[in-house]
Amino acid sequence: MAIKRYIANADTTITNAFMPDLKTRGTGSNMGESDISEVFSIYGQQASSSVELSRVLTKFPIDKVITDRNNNDIPASGSVDFYLRLYNAKHSSTLPSNYTLVVAAVSQSWEEGKGLDMEDYSYKTYEGTGANWINASSGSAWATVGGKYHASPRFTQTFSGGDEDLEIDITHLVENWIDGENDGEGGANGGSDWRKLNYGV
């Protein structure tokens, strides 16, 4: 069995988490140049009903996949499987357990950005380059705050211990990308917007 790897060419984390003062949310922050991605749901830190979320946006070289299919460097549809694999980065923070991540395609163009700070959310993009919780890119807000995603197909993985790697069969989604199709919400969409991937809670 042959394995061919396609490496993500852009990623960033966006969040509405509270900054250390627990008064201001870091919705303007960007983490596009961080060496890890971070997904979390935090409940009750600021108040008993407060909710803080992060989402990770990851972009893949789908044009390269299409070129490889056209050149017969990868098998035809029905004869190949595509898996999304993301690896756990060990750290000293407390891990959650028994949770489920949802993987969905992003339906709006976004920018990676240059932020690094995943603790204090100090790198603010606001109207500058880089996606954040409010803006997808410079001068362009998300159609829905927190990112706009296709309703289907969606994929899930449950993590019992919290430190497992992510591995999901996304063959159906990649074949849609190759065909230039969207999720059925409005006809064909061969543009670059449909060729971006988000995973998050």
mmCIF file of C-alpha atoms in Angstrom:
data_model
loop_
_atom_site.group_PDB
_atom_site.id
_atom_site.type_symbol
_atom_site.label_atom_id
_atom_site.label_comp_id
_atom_site.label_asym_id
_atom_site.label_seq_id
_atom_site.Cartn_x
_atom_site.Cartn_y
_atom_site.Cartn_z
ATOM 1 C CA MET A 1 0.000 0.000 0.000
ATOM 2 C CA ALA A 2 1.453 3.364 -1.060
ATOM 3 C CA ILE A 3 1.054 6.485 1.106
ATOM 4 C CA LYS A 4 1.373 10.029 -0.215
ATOM 5 C CA ARG A 5 1.467 12.953 2.208
ATOM 6 C CA TYR A 6 0.154 16.466 1.621
ATOM 7 C CA ILE A 7 1.359 18.987 4.190
ATOM 8 C CA ALA A 8 -0.777 21.945 5.290
ATOM 9 C CA ASN A 9 0.504 25.237 3.885
ATOM 10 C CA ALA A 10 -1.249 27.637 6.301
ATOM 11 C CA ASP A 11 -2.910 27.501 9.712
ATOM 12 C CA THR A 12 -3.996 29.746 12.535
ATOM 13 C CA THR A 13 -5.953 29.646 15.778
ATOM 14 C CA ILE A 14 -8.799 32.084 16.423
ATOM 15 C CA THR A 15 -10.496 32.538 19.782
ATOM 16 C CA ASN A 16 -12.985 34.486 21.853
ATOM 17 C CA ALA A 17 -11.211 33.557 25.102
ATOM 18 C CA PHE A 18 -10.779 36.080 27.875
ATOM 19 C CA MET A 19 -7.436 37.798 28.250
ATOM 20 C CA PRO A 20 -5.632 37.398 31.626
ATOM 21 C CA ASP A 21 -7.675 40.215 33.198
ATOM 22 C CA LEU A 22 -10.812 38.088 32.658
ATOM 23 C CA LYS A 23 -12.583 41.247 31.507
ATOM 24 C CA THR A 24 -11.683 41.624 27.840
ATOM 25 C CA ARG A 25 -12.009 38.904 25.224
ATOM 26 C CA GLY A 26 -9.111 38.318 22.860
ATOM 27 C CA THR A 27 -11.315 38.288 19.773
ATOM 28 C CA GLY A 28 -8.844 40.441 17.850
ATOM 29 C CA SER A 29 -5.957 38.024 18.376
ATOM 30 C CA ASN A 30 -4.205 35.948 15.743
ATOM 31 C CA MET A 31 -1.825 32.989 16.157
ATOM 32 C CA GLY A 32 -0.816 32.294 12.563
ATOM 33 C CA GLU A 33 2.923 31.894 13.245
ATOM 34 C CA SER A 34 2.622 29.799 16.392
ATOM 35 C CA ASP A 35 4.306 26.398 16.113
ATOM 36 C CA ILE A 36 1.194 24.648 17.451
ATOM 37 C CA SER A 37 -2.572 24.928 17.046
ATOM 38 C CA GLU A 38 -4.830 25.011 20.065
ATOM 39 C CA VAL A 39 -8.429 23.851 20.416
ATOM 40 C CA PHE A 40 -10.393 24.326 23.630
ATOM 41 C CA SER A 41 -13.736 24.978 25.277
ATOM 42 C CA ILE A 42 -13.569 26.667 28.674
ATOM 43 C CA TYR A 43 -16.702 26.981 30.784
ATOM 44 C CA GLY A 44 -17.182 29.080 33.903
ATOM 45 C CA GLN A 45 -13.744 30.709 34.128
ATOM 46 C CA GLN A 46 -14.929 34.316 34.116
ATOM 47 C CA ALA A 47 -18.461 33.691 35.424
ATOM 48 C CA SER A 48 -20.544 30.600 36.041
ATOM 49 C CA SER A 49 -22.108 30.869 32.587
ATOM 50 C CA SER A 50 -19.102 32.131 30.600
ATOM 51 C CA VAL A 51 -17.958 30.174 27.551
ATOM 52 C CA GLU A 52 -14.602 30.559 25.790
ATOM 53 C CA LEU A 53 -13.814 28.800 22.511
ATOM 54 C CA SER A 54 -11.004 28.434 20.039
ATOM 55 C CA ARG A 55 -11.056 27.163 16.484
ATOM 56 C CA VAL A 56 -8.174 26.073 14.317
ATOM 57 C CA LEU A 57 -8.122 26.892 10.608
ATOM 58 C CA THR A 58 -5.915 24.767 8.375
ATOM 59 C CA LYS A 59 -5.343 25.153 4.655
ATOM 60 C CA PHE A 60 -4.112 22.385 2.343
ATOM 61 C CA PRO A 61 -2.589 22.476 -1.173
ATOM 62 C CA ILE A 62 -5.659 21.154 -2.951
ATOM 63 C CA ASP A 63 -4.395 22.458 -6.298
ATOM 64 C CA LYS A 64 -1.466 20.045 -5.896
ATOM 65 C CA VAL A 65 -3.892 17.178 -5.175
ATOM 66 C CA ILE A 66 -5.856 18.048 -8.325
ATOM 67 C CA THR A 67 -2.663 18.178 -10.388
ATOM 68 C CA ASP A 68 -1.581 14.798 -9.031
ATOM 69 C CA ARG A 69 -4.981 13.292 -9.886
ATOM 70 C CA ASN A 70 -4.826 14.708 -13.419
ATOM 71 C CA ASN A 71 -1.288 13.311 -13.840
ATOM 72 C CA ASN A 72 -2.348 9.901 -12.478
ATOM 73 C CA ASP A 73 0.056 10.300 -9.540
ATOM 74 C CA ILE A 74 -2.792 9.363 -7.196
ATOM 75 C CA PRO A 75 -5.507 6.803 -7.989
ATOM 76 C CA ALA A 76 -8.921 7.629 -9.369
ATOM 77 C CA SER A 77 -11.895 8.354 -7.140
ATOM 78 C CA GLY A 78 -13.048 5.175 -5.425
ATOM 79 C CA SER A 79 -9.544 3.717 -5.381
ATOM 80 C CA VAL A 80 -7.934 6.017 -2.820
ATOM 81 C CA ASP A 81 -8.713 7.228 0.710
ATOM 82 C CA PHE A 82 -7.777 10.623 2.155
ATOM 83 C CA TYR A 83 -7.136 11.055 5.887
ATOM 84 C CA LEU A 84 -6.704 14.217 7.922
ATOM 85 C CA ARG A 85 -3.962 13.633 10.473
ATOM 86 C CA LEU A 86 -2.999 16.150 13.151
ATOM 87 C CA TYR A 87 -0.684 15.295 16.021
ATOM 88 C CA ASN A 88 -0.959 16.029 19.721
ATOM 89 C CA ALA A 89 1.660 18.442 21.070
ATOM 90 C CA LYS A 90 2.601 17.583 24.656
ATOM 91 C CA HIS A 91 2.378 20.406 27.197
ATOM 92 C CA SER A 92 2.061 20.950 30.934
ATOM 93 C CA SER A 93 -1.511 22.278 30.948
ATOM 94 C CA THR A 94 -4.476 20.230 32.139
ATOM 95 C CA LEU A 95 -6.057 18.099 29.419
ATOM 96 C CA PRO A 96 -9.783 17.538 28.982
ATOM 97 C CA SER A 97 -11.100 14.024 28.385
ATOM 98 C CA ASN A 98 -14.110 12.419 26.726
ATOM 99 C CA TYR A 99 -14.735 15.212 24.232
ATOM 100 C CA THR A 100 -15.546 15.335 20.525
ATOM 101 C CA LEU A 101 -13.963 17.507 17.831
ATOM 102 C CA VAL A 102 -15.866 18.497 14.710
ATOM 103 C CA VAL A 103 -14.138 18.924 11.347
ATOM 104 C CA ALA A 104 -15.798 21.128 8.717
ATOM 105 C CA ALA A 105 -14.758 22.992 5.581
ATOM 106 C CA VAL A 106 -14.414 26.755 5.836
ATOM 107 C CA SER A 107 -16.688 28.565 3.386
ATOM 108 C CA GLN A 108 -14.913 31.928 3.357
ATOM 109 C CA SER A 109 -11.381 33.031 2.451
ATOM 110 C CA TRP A 110 -9.078 33.735 5.403
ATOM 111 C CA GLU A 111 -5.517 34.856 6.107
ATOM 112 C CA GLU A 112 -2.942 33.021 8.202
ATOM 113 C CA GLY A 113 -1.445 36.080 9.932
ATOM 114 C CA LYS A 114 1.754 36.510 11.966
ATOM 115 C CA GLY A 115 0.638 36.180 15.600
ATOM 116 C CA LEU A 116 2.517 34.000 18.115
ATOM 117 C CA ASP A 117 1.006 34.639 21.553
ATOM 118 C CA MET A 118 -1.300 31.817 22.670
ATOM 119 C CA GLU A 119 -1.308 32.844 26.347
ATOM 120 C CA ASP A 120 -2.152 36.543 26.603
ATOM 121 C CA TYR A 121 -3.590 36.984 23.074
ATOM 122 C CA SER A 122 -1.478 40.095 22.676
ATOM 123 C CA TYR A 123 -1.091 40.018 18.885
ATOM 124 C CA LYS A 124 -4.148 41.915 17.672
ATOM 125 C CA THR A 125 -4.903 42.027 13.962
ATOM 126 C CA TYR A 126 -8.186 43.948 14.040
ATOM 127 C CA GLU A 127 -8.260 45.315 10.468
ATOM 128 C CA GLY A 128 -4.705 44.130 9.695
ATOM 129 C CA THR A 129 -3.478 40.942 8.041
ATOM 130 C CA GLY A 130 -4.556 37.692 9.657
ATOM 131 C CA ALA A 131 -7.800 36.015 10.668
ATOM 132 C CA ASN A 132 -9.256 36.465 14.126
ATOM 133 C CA TRP A 133 -12.610 35.679 15.769
ATOM 134 C CA ILE A 134 -14.246 38.695 14.072
ATOM 135 C CA ASN A 135 -12.393 39.090 10.775
ATOM 136 C CA ALA A 136 -11.490 36.460 8.180
ATOM 137 C CA SER A 137 -8.885 38.701 6.561
ATOM 138 C CA SER A 138 -7.820 42.324 6.307
ATOM 139 C CA GLY A 139 -10.948 44.426 5.843
ATOM 140 C CA SER A 140 -13.246 41.391 5.558
ATOM 141 C CA ALA A 141 -15.375 40.252 8.494
ATOM 142 C CA TRP A 142 -16.549 36.681 8.916
ATOM 143 C CA ALA A 143 -20.103 36.254 7.642
ATOM 144 C CA THR A 144 -20.703 34.622 11.031
ATOM 145 C CA VAL A 145 -18.610 35.617 14.048
ATOM 146 C CA GLY A 146 -16.163 32.826 14.841
ATOM 147 C CA GLY A 147 -15.918 31.701 11.226
ATOM 148 C CA LYS A 148 -18.242 30.550 8.472
ATOM 149 C CA TYR A 149 -18.310 26.806 7.739
ATOM 150 C CA HIS A 150 -20.127 24.466 5.397
ATOM 151 C CA ALA A 151 -22.926 22.501 7.058
ATOM 152 C CA SER A 152 -21.876 19.255 5.379
ATOM 153 C CA PRO A 153 -19.984 17.086 5.098
ATOM 154 C CA ARG A 154 -18.816 17.204 8.685
ATOM 155 C CA PHE A 155 -16.676 14.710 10.551
ATOM 156 C CA THR A 156 -16.117 13.971 14.230
ATOM 157 C CA GLN A 157 -13.611 12.229 16.450
ATOM 158 C CA THR A 158 -13.997 11.507 20.148
ATOM 159 C CA PHE A 159 -10.965 11.771 22.425
ATOM 160 C CA SER A 160 -11.200 9.611 25.534
ATOM 161 C CA GLY A 161 -7.875 10.584 27.113
ATOM 162 C CA GLY A 162 -7.380 13.997 25.510
ATOM 163 C CA ASP A 163 -3.861 13.377 24.191
ATOM 164 C CA GLU A 164 -4.691 11.252 21.150
ATOM 165 C CA ASP A 165 -3.730 12.265 17.620
ATOM 166 C CA LEU A 166 -6.492 13.285 15.226
ATOM 167 C CA GLU A 167 -7.077 10.898 12.326
ATOM 168 C CA ILE A 168 -10.282 11.206 10.279
ATOM 169 C CA ASP A 169 -11.252 9.765 6.915
ATOM 170 C CA ILE A 170 -12.176 12.854 4.839
ATOM 171 C CA THR A 171 -12.240 11.130 1.449
ATOM 172 C CA HIS A 172 -15.706 12.450 0.588
ATOM 173 C CA LEU A 173 -14.653 16.028 1.312
ATOM 174 C CA VAL A 174 -11.409 15.852 -0.679
ATOM 175 C CA GLU A 175 -13.175 14.303 -3.655
ATOM 176 C CA ASN A 176 -15.643 17.207 -3.511
ATOM 177 C CA TRP A 177 -12.705 19.620 -3.544
ATOM 178 C CA ILE A 178 -11.171 17.855 -6.533
ATOM 179 C CA ASP A 179 -14.486 17.983 -8.384
ATOM 180 C CA GLY A 180 -14.947 21.663 -7.495
ATOM 181 C CA GLU A 181 -18.184 20.960 -5.661
ATOM 182 C CA ASN A 182 -19.515 22.415 -2.437
ATOM 183 C CA ASP A 183 -21.732 20.771 0.160
ATOM 184 C CA GLY A 184 -24.952 21.063 -1.797
ATOM 185 C CA GLU A 185 -25.935 24.406 -0.276
ATOM 186 C CA GLY A 186 -25.939 26.307 -3.521
ATOM 187 C CA GLY A 187 -24.484 24.460 -6.466
ATOM 188 C CA ALA A 188 -20.922 24.069 -7.661
ATOM 189 C CA ASN A 189 -18.150 26.113 -6.152
ATOM 190 C CA GLY A 190 -14.725 25.585 -7.656
ATOM 191 C CA GLY A 191 -13.202 28.622 -5.953
ATOM 192 C CA SER A 192 -10.472 28.595 -3.359
ATOM 193 C CA ASP A 193 -12.901 29.227 -0.473
ATOM 194 C CA TRP A 194 -14.077 25.616 -0.591
ATOM 195 C CA ARG A 195 -10.508 24.348 -0.384
ATOM 196 C CA LYS A 196 -9.844 25.265 3.201
ATOM 197 C CA LEU A 197 -10.363 23.159 6.257
ATOM 198 C CA ASN A 198 -11.267 23.964 9.823
ATOM 199 C CA TYR A 199 -11.302 21.687 12.806
ATOM 200 C CA GLY A 200 -12.624 22.737 16.154
ATOM 201 C CA VAL A 201 -15.274 22.250 18.773
#
